[in-house]
DNA sequence: GCCAACGTTGGC
DNA sequence: GCCAACGTTGGC
């Protein structure tokens, strides 16, 4: 058996404050594609650099501003590469400690797949037996790049189809 | 706007 | 290597 050579599809949830970058920003981007830049947390960085692969599916989550929740889905179109905003003194994400020869921060490119007709809010997530236990629902969970299970992915897709 | 939870920094 | 202080996140 060579079953371990089969790549499992991977699912993620990326968080963003919509005032900084929202799903509508992504929808208006050329080819509905944009770099997911500005991640400045080591655990999230490790995921972007090492784990997120082209073809992986991603939920777009709006944090901080109501309504809080999952607004749609994206797909990874470019795997981890150095986050160039860290090298730009004019960027709000500038980090002088990130050396271009040994970059500290990484990003990926995402493409919008679907904006849900209605967001799947935290209230809706909390009402579902499976979605309720997602990482994003845990108190104090600040990680902005989170793994999602296949079951959670399916559960949220179901919730997105239910009338608001 | 508040503030608990969390991650990072830096003095020792 | 510890841990107090600090800055940030993000739900409420």
Coordinates of C-alpha atoms (C1' of nucleotides) in Angstrom, one line a residue:
Chain A
X1 CA 0.0 0.0 0.0
X2 CA 1.2 3.4 -0.9
X3 CA -1.8 5.2 0.5
X4 CA 0.3 7.8 2.4
X5 CA 1.4 9.3 -0.9
X6 CA -2.2 10.5 -1.5
X7 CA -2.5 14.1 -0.6
X8 CA -5.4 14.9 1.6
X9 CA -7.4 18.0 0.8
X10 CA -6.8 20.6 3.4
X11 CA -9.2 23.2 4.8
X12 CA -8.4 26.4 6.6
X13 CA -10.0 29.5 8.1
X14 CA -8.3 32.9 7.6
X15 CA -9.3 35.8 9.8
X16 CA -9.3 39.5 8.8
X17 CA -10.6 42.7 10.1
X18 CA -12.9 43.9 7.3
X19 CA -11.7 47.5 7.7
X20 CA -8.2 46.3 6.8
X21 CA -9.2 43.7 4.2
X22 CA -12.7 42.3 3.6
X23 CA -14.2 39.7 1.3
X24 CA -15.4 42.6 -0.9
X25 CA -11.8 43.9 -1.2
X26 CA -10.9 40.4 -2.5
X27 CA -13.9 40.3 -4.8
X28 CA -12.8 43.6 -6.4
X29 CA -9.1 42.5 -6.8
X30 CA -7.8 41.6 -10.2
X31 CA -8.8 38.0 -11.0
X32 CA -10.3 38.0 -7.5
X33 CA -6.9 37.1 -6.3
X34 CA -4.7 38.8 -3.7
X35 CA -1.8 38.1 -1.4
X36 CA -2.7 37.3 2.2
X37 CA -0.1 39.6 3.7
X38 CA 0.6 41.0 7.1
X39 CA 0.5 37.9 9.2
X40 CA 2.8 38.6 12.1
X41 CA 2.4 35.6 14.4
X42 CA 4.8 32.7 14.4
X43 CA 2.3 29.9 14.6
X44 CA 0.3 31.3 11.7
X45 CA 3.5 32.0 9.8
X46 CA 4.5 28.3 10.1
X47 CA 1.2 27.2 8.6
X48 CA 1.5 29.6 5.7
X49 CA 5.2 28.6 5.1
X50 CA 4.9 24.9 5.6
X51 CA 1.3 23.6 5.4
X52 CA -1.0 25.6 3.2
X53 CA -0.9 24.2 -0.3
X54 CA -2.2 25.3 -3.7
X55 CA -5.7 24.0 -4.1
X56 CA -6.5 24.1 -0.3
X57 CA -9.9 25.6 0.6
X58 CA -10.2 28.5 3.0
X59 CA -13.1 30.2 4.8
X60 CA -12.9 34.0 4.9
X61 CA -13.8 35.1 8.4
X62 CA -14.5 38.7 9.4
X63 CA -13.3 39.6 12.9
X64 CA -13.7 42.6 15.2
X65 CA -16.7 44.2 13.3
X66 CA -20.3 43.1 13.2
X67 CA -21.5 40.8 11.8
X68 CA -18.8 38.4 12.9
X69 CA -18.6 35.3 10.9
X70 CA -17.7 33.4 7.8
X71 CA -18.5 35.3 4.6
X72 CA -17.4 32.9 1.9
X73 CA -14.7 30.6 0.5
X74 CA -11.4 31.0 -1.2
X75 CA -8.8 28.7 -2.7
X76 CA -5.0 28.9 -2.4
X77 CA -3.5 29.7 -5.8
X78 CA 0.1 30.3 -4.6
X79 CA 1.8 28.5 -1.7
X80 CA 4.0 30.2 0.9
X81 CA 6.5 32.9 -0.2
X82 CA 8.2 35.7 1.6
X83 CA 5.9 38.5 2.7
X84 CA 7.4 41.5 0.9
X85 CA 5.5 44.0 3.0
X86 CA 7.9 43.3 5.8
X87 CA 10.7 44.8 3.7
X88 CA 8.9 48.0 2.9
X89 CA 9.4 50.8 5.4
X90 CA 6.3 52.5 4.2
X91 CA 4.1 49.5 4.8
X92 CA 2.1 49.2 8.1
X93 CA 3.4 45.6 8.2
X94 CA 7.1 46.7 7.9
X95 CA 9.4 44.6 10.1
X96 CA 13.0 45.7 10.0
X97 CA 14.0 42.4 11.6
X98 CA 12.8 40.5 8.6
X99 CA 15.9 40.0 6.4
X100 CA 15.2 39.5 2.6
X101 CA 17.9 36.8 2.6
X102 CA 16.3 35.1 5.5
X103 CA 12.6 36.2 5.6
X104 CA 10.8 36.1 8.9
X105 CA 7.3 36.3 7.5
X106 CA 5.4 34.5 4.7
X107 CA 2.2 34.9 2.8
X108 CA 0.1 33.0 0.3
X109 CA -2.1 34.1 -2.6
X110 CA -5.8 33.5 -2.3
X111 CA -8.6 33.5 -4.9
X112 CA -12.2 34.1 -4.1
X113 CA -14.4 31.1 -4.8
X114 CA -17.7 32.2 -3.4
X115 CA -19.2 34.9 -1.3
X116 CA -22.1 33.5 0.6
X117 CA -25.5 35.1 0.0
X118 CA -25.6 35.6 3.8
X119 CA -22.7 35.3 6.2
X120 CA -22.6 32.3 8.5
X121 CA -22.5 34.3 11.7
X122 CA -21.1 33.2 15.1
X123 CA -24.7 32.7 16.2
X124 CA -25.3 30.3 13.4
X125 CA -22.0 28.5 14.0
X126 CA -22.9 28.2 17.7
X127 CA -26.2 26.7 16.8
X128 CA -24.6 23.7 15.0
X129 CA -23.3 20.7 16.8
X130 CA -20.2 20.4 14.6
X131 CA -19.5 24.1 13.8
X132 CA -19.8 25.0 17.5
X133 CA -16.5 23.2 18.2
X134 CA -14.5 25.0 15.6
X135 CA -11.3 26.6 16.8
X136 CA -12.6 30.1 15.9
X137 CA -15.4 29.6 18.4
X138 CA -13.0 29.0 21.3
X139 CA -12.6 31.8 23.8
X140 CA -9.4 33.7 23.6
X141 CA -8.4 32.0 20.3
X142 CA -6.4 34.6 18.4
X143 CA -4.7 32.5 15.8
X144 CA -5.5 34.1 12.4
X145 CA -4.6 31.0 10.3
X146 CA -6.6 28.0 11.6
X147 CA -7.0 24.5 10.4
X148 CA -10.5 23.3 9.7
X149 CA -11.6 19.7 9.5
X150 CA -13.5 18.2 6.6
X151 CA -16.6 17.7 8.8
X152 CA -16.4 21.4 9.9
X153 CA -16.1 22.5 6.3
X154 CA -19.1 20.5 5.3
X155 CA -21.2 21.7 8.3
X156 CA -20.5 25.4 7.5
X157 CA -21.3 24.8 3.8
X158 CA -24.7 23.4 4.9
X159 CA -25.3 26.4 7.2
X160 CA -24.5 28.7 4.3
X161 CA -27.3 27.2 2.3
X162 CA -29.9 27.5 5.0
X163 CA -32.1 30.7 4.8
X164 CA -30.9 33.5 7.0
Chain B
dG1 C1' -15.2 51.2 24.5
dC2 C1' -14.0 47.6 27.8
dC3 C1' -11.1 44.2 29.1
dA4 C1' -9.7 39.1 29.4
dA5 C1' -6.7 36.3 27.0
dC6 C1' -2.9 35.8 24.7
dG7 C1' 1.9 36.4 22.5
dT8 C1' 6.2 38.8 22.7
dT9 C1' 9.9 41.4 24.8
dG10 C1' 13.6 42.2 27.6
dG11 C1' 15.8 42.7 32.3
dC12 C1' 17.9 39.8 35.3
Chain C
dG1 C1' 15.7 30.4 31.1
dC2 C1' 12.3 32.8 34.0
dC3 C1' 8.7 35.8 34.2
dA4 C1' 6.8 40.6 34.8
dA5 C1' 5.5 44.1 31.8
dC6 C1' 3.8 45.4 27.7
dG7 C1' 1.1 45.6 23.4
dT8 C1' -2.4 43.4 20.7
dT9 C1' -6.5 40.8 19.5
dG10 C1' -11.1 40.3 19.2
dG11 C1' -15.7 39.0 21.4
dC12 C1' -18.9 41.3 23.9

